[in-house]
Amino acid sequence: MNSKKGATLLLFAAILFGGAFASGSAMAATPVRNIVLVHGAWVNGSGWKPVYDILVKNGYHVSVAEHPLTSFADDVTAVKRIVDMQDGPTILVGHSYGGAIITDVGNDPKVVGLVYIAAHALDQGETEVANGKRFPSATSQTKDIKKTTDGFLYLDPAKYPADFAADLPLSQATFEANAQGLTAASVFDSPAGHPAWKDKPSWYAVATADKIINPDLERMYAKRAQSHTIEVKGASHSVYQSHPKEMAALIEQAATQATP
């Protein structure tokens, strides 16, 4: 092969492989478009609206999974139903107890990334109750958590604003206290199965003034899962409502960096 022909072949190969590399990089940089938001205990899906509005404005297809809080199995089934409706790769976002749900549902092949917002990221066999005893929260050391005669837990409405939503306007926190979703006590004592965070990338927002989940427990979860982590200073357990811009930015980071 003469030198001129060899140089031509090398140039062609460089263009070919360079183009393939550029194409691969472009594919990797394409954001996941589907986002599923999962609420926690003692709330409902409406609290996601500030985050929802930002994500939709930025071009994402966003679904809010409204689950019944009647049992862990019921809640997983309800969220899985929403994931099944997505038309492609999906980012699952869970707040509080919603983190336990996405840790399970996240094993679905459509899910490519998990975002935990002041949430439980349980390992196999763990329960929220047991982890809460290892890292007691401020609220767990009070009598603010009440129980109905048929086994559902709720927060004393008079204590709800200070315990759950100290950084929201009082009128909003008071409304949420009286619209809270009563939650089956059994969900907090349900052992986790195989955690999706062991196989898929995760992101975590720690609320540093959280009185429902000890911030140190949140930090443990994030470190163990090797999550991309941010800390929101002074944020209550309602961080997803009080700091929607930061939460939306974290979710968009997951959507951009997760690989379909």
PDB file of N, CA and C in Angstrom, residues 174-227:
ATOM      1  N   THR A 174     -50.997  24.450  57.400  1.00  0.00           N
ATOM      2  CA  THR A 174     -52.216  24.108  58.140  1.00  0.00           C
ATOM      3  C   THR A 174     -53.214  23.392  57.240  1.00  0.00           C
ATOM      4  N   PHE A 175     -53.350  23.861  56.004  1.00  0.00           N
ATOM      5  CA  PHE A 175     -54.229  23.174  55.056  1.00  0.00           C
ATOM      6  C   PHE A 175     -53.754  21.738  54.854  1.00  0.00           C
ATOM      7  N   GLU A 176     -52.455  21.564  54.637  1.00  0.00           N
ATOM      8  CA  GLU A 176     -51.928  20.218  54.403  1.00  0.00           C
ATOM      9  C   GLU A 176     -52.121  19.326  55.619  1.00  0.00           C
ATOM     10  N   ALA A 177     -52.036  19.914  56.801  1.00  0.00           N
ATOM     11  CA  ALA A 177     -52.262  19.147  58.019  1.00  0.00           C
ATOM     12  C   ALA A 177     -53.663  18.558  58.044  1.00  0.00           C
ATOM     13  N   ASN A 178     -54.610  19.312  57.504  1.00  0.00           N
ATOM     14  CA  ASN A 178     -55.997  18.869  57.521  1.00  0.00           C
ATOM     15  C   ASN A 178     -56.420  18.157  56.241  1.00  0.00           C
ATOM     16  N   ALA A 179     -55.456  17.990  55.332  1.00  0.00           N
ATOM     17  CA  ALA A 179     -55.719  17.241  54.106  1.00  0.00           C
ATOM     18  C   ALA A 179     -54.747  16.061  53.987  1.00  0.00           C
ATOM     19  N   GLN A 180     -54.051  15.760  55.081  1.00  0.00           N
ATOM     20  CA  GLN A 180     -53.017  14.728  55.031  1.00  0.00           C
ATOM     21  C   GLN A 180     -53.601  13.353  54.736  1.00  0.00           C
ATOM     22  N   GLY A 181     -52.798  12.541  54.038  1.00  0.00           N
ATOM     23  CA  GLY A 181     -53.217  11.184  53.736  1.00  0.00           C
ATOM     24  C   GLY A 181     -52.878  10.256  54.884  1.00  0.00           C
ATOM     25  N   LEU A 182     -53.897   9.796  55.594  1.00  0.00           N
ATOM     26  CA  LEU A 182     -53.642   8.838  56.667  1.00  0.00           C
ATOM     27  C   LEU A 182     -52.996   7.590  56.067  1.00  0.00           C
ATOM     28  N   THR A 183     -52.005   7.056  56.778  1.00  0.00           N
ATOM     29  CA  THR A 183     -51.132   6.039  56.198  1.00  0.00           C
ATOM     30  C   THR A 183     -51.119   4.779  57.052  1.00  0.00           C
ATOM     31  N   ALA A 184     -51.313   3.639  56.419  1.00  0.00           N
ATOM     32  CA  ALA A 184     -51.307   2.371  57.140  1.00  0.00           C
ATOM     33  C   ALA A 184     -49.992   2.197  57.889  1.00  0.00           C
ATOM     34  N   ALA A 185     -50.079   1.918  59.188  1.00  0.00           N
ATOM     35  CA  ALA A 185     -48.868   1.753  60.002  1.00  0.00           C
ATOM     36  C   ALA A 185     -47.975   0.655  59.447  1.00  0.00           C
ATOM     37  N   SER A 186     -48.561  -0.320  58.789  1.00  0.00           N
ATOM     38  CA  SER A 186     -47.800  -1.465  58.284  1.00  0.00           C
ATOM     39  C   SER A 186     -46.756  -1.088  57.251  1.00  0.00           C
ATOM     40  N   VAL A 187     -46.952   0.042  56.534  1.00  0.00           N
ATOM     41  CA  VAL A 187     -45.987   0.381  55.478  1.00  0.00           C
ATOM     42  C   VAL A 187     -44.613   0.709  56.057  1.00  0.00           C
ATOM     43  N   PHE A 188     -44.598   1.203  57.291  1.00  0.00           N
ATOM     44  CA  PHE A 188     -43.326   1.595  57.896  1.00  0.00           C
ATOM     45  C   PHE A 188     -42.548   0.400  58.444  1.00  0.00           C
ATOM     46  N   ASP A 189     -43.207  -0.753  58.493  1.00  0.00           N
ATOM     47  CA  ASP A 189     -42.581  -1.951  59.051  1.00  0.00           C
ATOM     48  C   ASP A 189     -42.465  -3.055  58.007  1.00  0.00           C
ATOM     49  N   SER A 190     -42.570  -2.685  56.731  1.00  0.00           N
ATOM     50  CA  SER A 190     -42.490  -3.665  55.646  1.00  0.00           C
ATOM     51  C   SER A 190     -41.036  -3.822  55.200  1.00  0.00           C
ATOM     52  N   PRO A 191     -40.458  -5.030  55.314  1.00  0.00           N
ATOM     53  CA  PRO A 191     -39.055  -5.228  54.920  1.00  0.00           C
ATOM     54  C   PRO A 191     -38.864  -4.988  53.423  1.00  0.00           C
ATOM     55  N   ALA A 192     -37.770  -4.340  53.090  1.00  0.00           N
ATOM     56  CA  ALA A 192     -37.471  -4.049  51.688  1.00  0.00           C
ATOM     57  C   ALA A 192     -36.951  -5.283  50.971  1.00  0.00           C
ATOM     58  N   GLY A 193     -37.254  -5.340  49.679  1.00  0.00           N
ATOM     59  CA  GLY A 193     -36.682  -6.369  48.823  1.00  0.00           C
ATOM     60  C   GLY A 193     -35.383  -5.879  48.216  1.00  0.00           C
ATOM     61  N   HIS A 194     -35.029  -6.423  47.066  1.00  0.00           N
ATOM     62  CA  HIS A 194     -33.777  -6.012  46.418  1.00  0.00           C
ATOM     63  C   HIS A 194     -33.850  -4.539  46.043  1.00  0.00           C
ATOM     64  N   PRO A 195     -32.898  -3.727  46.500  1.00  0.00           N
ATOM     65  CA  PRO A 195     -32.950  -2.286  46.226  1.00  0.00           C
ATOM     66  C   PRO A 195     -32.404  -1.914  44.846  1.00  0.00           C
ATOM     67  N   ALA A 196     -33.205  -1.151  44.113  1.00  0.00           N
ATOM     68  CA  ALA A 196     -32.801  -0.747  42.759  1.00  0.00           C
ATOM     69  C   ALA A 196     -31.550   0.109  42.761  1.00  0.00           C
ATOM     70  N   TRP A 197     -31.279   0.822  43.880  1.00  0.00           N
ATOM     71  CA  TRP A 197     -30.108   1.704  43.895  1.00  0.00           C
ATOM     72  C   TRP A 197     -28.790   0.931  43.831  1.00  0.00           C
ATOM     73  N   LYS A 198     -28.838  -0.376  44.051  1.00  0.00           N
ATOM     74  CA  LYS A 198     -27.608  -1.164  43.924  1.00  0.00           C
ATOM     75  C   LYS A 198     -27.230  -1.385  42.466  1.00  0.00           C
ATOM     76  N   ASP A 199     -28.212  -1.220  41.575  1.00  0.00           N
ATOM     77  CA  ASP A 199     -27.982  -1.505  40.159  1.00  0.00           C
ATOM     78  C   ASP A 199     -28.088  -0.279  39.264  1.00  0.00           C
ATOM     79  N   LYS A 200     -28.686   0.799  39.792  1.00  0.00           N
ATOM     80  CA  LYS A 200     -28.949   1.971  38.965  1.00  0.00           C
ATOM     81  C   LYS A 200     -28.471   3.237  39.672  1.00  0.00           C
ATOM     82  N   PRO A 201     -28.107   4.259  38.911  1.00  0.00           N
ATOM     83  CA  PRO A 201     -27.606   5.500  39.530  1.00  0.00           C
ATOM     84  C   PRO A 201     -28.689   6.219  40.315  1.00  0.00           C
ATOM     85  N   SER A 202     -28.258   6.935  41.354  1.00  0.00           N
ATOM     86  CA  SER A 202     -29.227   7.654  42.187  1.00  0.00           C
ATOM     87  C   SER A 202     -28.715   9.036  42.541  1.00  0.00           C
ATOM     88  N   TRP A 203     -29.668   9.888  42.883  1.00  0.00           N
ATOM     89  CA  TRP A 203     -29.409  11.262  43.314  1.00  0.00           C
ATOM     90  C   TRP A 203     -30.164  11.466  44.622  1.00  0.00           C
ATOM     91  N   TYR A 204     -29.642  12.323  45.501  1.00  0.00           N
ATOM     92  CA  TYR A 204     -30.248  12.455  46.828  1.00  0.00           C
ATOM     93  C   TYR A 204     -30.210  13.909  47.296  1.00  0.00           C
ATOM     94  N   ALA A 205     -31.336  14.378  47.827  1.00  0.00           N
ATOM     95  CA  ALA A 205     -31.416  15.698  48.452  1.00  0.00           C
ATOM     96  C   ALA A 205     -31.647  15.522  49.942  1.00  0.00           C
ATOM     97  N   VAL A 206     -30.698  15.973  50.739  1.00  0.00           N
ATOM     98  CA  VAL A 206     -30.801  15.929  52.192  1.00  0.00           C
ATOM     99  C   VAL A 206     -31.409  17.240  52.678  1.00  0.00           C
ATOM    100  N   ALA A 207     -32.442  17.142  53.512  1.00  0.00           N
ATOM    101  CA  ALA A 207     -33.048  18.327  54.129  1.00  0.00           C
ATOM    102  C   ALA A 207     -32.448  18.478  55.520  1.00  0.00           C
ATOM    103  N   THR A 208     -31.649  19.509  55.727  1.00  0.00           N
ATOM    104  CA  THR A 208     -30.834  19.565  56.951  1.00  0.00           C
ATOM    105  C   THR A 208     -31.616  19.873  58.221  1.00  0.00           C
ATOM    106  N   ALA A 209     -32.856  20.386  58.076  1.00  0.00           N
ATOM    107  CA  ALA A 209     -33.678  20.682  59.259  1.00  0.00           C
ATOM    108  C   ALA A 209     -34.895  19.762  59.325  1.00  0.00           C
ATOM    109  N   ASP A 210     -34.763  18.580  58.746  1.00  0.00           N
ATOM    110  CA  ASP A 210     -35.864  17.615  58.694  1.00  0.00           C
ATOM    111  C   ASP A 210     -36.162  17.069  60.088  1.00  0.00           C
ATOM    112  N   LYS A 211     -37.431  17.126  60.493  1.00  0.00           N
ATOM    113  CA  LYS A 211     -37.826  16.589  61.793  1.00  0.00           C
ATOM    114  C   LYS A 211     -38.576  15.261  61.675  1.00  0.00           C
ATOM    115  N   ILE A 212     -38.842  14.837  60.442  1.00  0.00           N
ATOM    116  CA  ILE A 212     -39.553  13.573  60.219  1.00  0.00           C
ATOM    117  C   ILE A 212     -38.573  12.429  59.993  1.00  0.00           C
ATOM    118  N   ILE A 213     -37.552  12.666  59.180  1.00  0.00           N
ATOM    119  CA  ILE A 213     -36.455  11.712  58.994  1.00  0.00           C
ATOM    120  C   ILE A 213     -35.177  12.408  59.443  1.00  0.00           C
ATOM    121  N   ASN A 214     -34.443  11.768  60.311  1.00  0.00           N
ATOM    122  CA  ASN A 214     -33.194  12.347  60.806  1.00  0.00           C
ATOM    123  C   ASN A 214     -32.261  12.647  59.626  1.00  0.00           C
ATOM    124  N   PRO A 215     -31.772  13.873  59.497  1.00  0.00           N
ATOM    125  CA  PRO A 215     -30.866  14.191  58.390  1.00  0.00           C
ATOM    126  C   PRO A 215     -29.639  13.270  58.331  1.00  0.00           C
ATOM    127  N   ASP A 216     -29.191  12.774  59.481  1.00  0.00           N
ATOM    128  CA  ASP A 216     -28.057  11.852  59.460  1.00  0.00           C
ATOM    129  C   ASP A 216     -28.431  10.513  58.846  1.00  0.00           C
ATOM    130  N   LEU A 217     -29.679  10.101  58.991  1.00  0.00           N
ATOM    131  CA  LEU A 217     -30.141   8.892  58.310  1.00  0.00           C
ATOM    132  C   LEU A 217     -30.185   9.140  56.807  1.00  0.00           C
ATOM    133  N   GLU A 218     -30.637  10.314  56.415  1.00  0.00           N
ATOM    134  CA  GLU A 218     -30.641  10.668  54.997  1.00  0.00           C
ATOM    135  C   GLU A 218     -29.223  10.633  54.433  1.00  0.00           C
ATOM    136  N   ARG A 219     -28.276  11.170  55.193  1.00  0.00           N
ATOM    137  CA  ARG A 219     -26.882  11.165  54.735  1.00  0.00           C
ATOM    138  C   ARG A 219     -26.344   9.736  54.625  1.00  0.00           C
ATOM    139  N   MET A 220     -26.726   8.881  55.556  1.00  0.00           N
ATOM    140  CA  MET A 220     -26.300   7.484  55.493  1.00  0.00           C
ATOM    141  C   MET A 220     -26.824   6.820  54.233  1.00  0.00           C
ATOM    142  N   TYR A 221     -28.114   7.042  53.963  1.00  0.00           N
ATOM    143  CA  TYR A 221     -28.705   6.464  52.761  1.00  0.00           C
ATOM    144  C   TYR A 221     -27.959   6.929  51.509  1.00  0.00           C
ATOM    145  N   ALA A 222     -27.720   8.213  51.430  1.00  0.00           N
ATOM    146  CA  ALA A 222     -27.083   8.784  50.245  1.00  0.00           C
ATOM    147  C   ALA A 222     -25.662   8.254  50.061  1.00  0.00           C
ATOM    148  N   LYS A 223     -24.914   8.183  51.150  1.00  0.00           N
ATOM    149  CA  LYS A 223     -23.538   7.703  51.069  1.00  0.00           C
ATOM    150  C   LYS A 223     -23.502   6.238  50.681  1.00  0.00           C
ATOM    151  N   ARG A 224     -24.370   5.446  51.276  1.00  0.00           N
ATOM    152  CA  ARG A 224     -24.379   4.008  51.003  1.00  0.00           C
ATOM    153  C   ARG A 224     -24.741   3.706  49.554  1.00  0.00           C
ATOM    154  N   ALA A 225     -25.680   4.465  49.028  1.00  0.00           N
ATOM    155  CA  ALA A 225     -26.098   4.260  47.638  1.00  0.00           C
ATOM    156  C   ALA A 225     -25.157   4.926  46.636  1.00  0.00           C
ATOM    157  N   GLN A 226     -24.155   5.639  47.153  1.00  0.00           N
ATOM    158  CA  GLN A 226     -23.223   6.397  46.313  1.00  0.00           C
ATOM    159  C   GLN A 226     -24.001   7.363  45.405  1.00  0.00           C
ATOM    160  N   SER A 227     -24.981   8.006  46.020  1.00  0.00           N
ATOM    161  CA  SER A 227     -25.827   8.950  45.289  1.00  0.00           C
ATOM    162  C   SER A 227     -25.101  10.269  45.037  1.00  0.00           C
TER     163      SER A 227
END
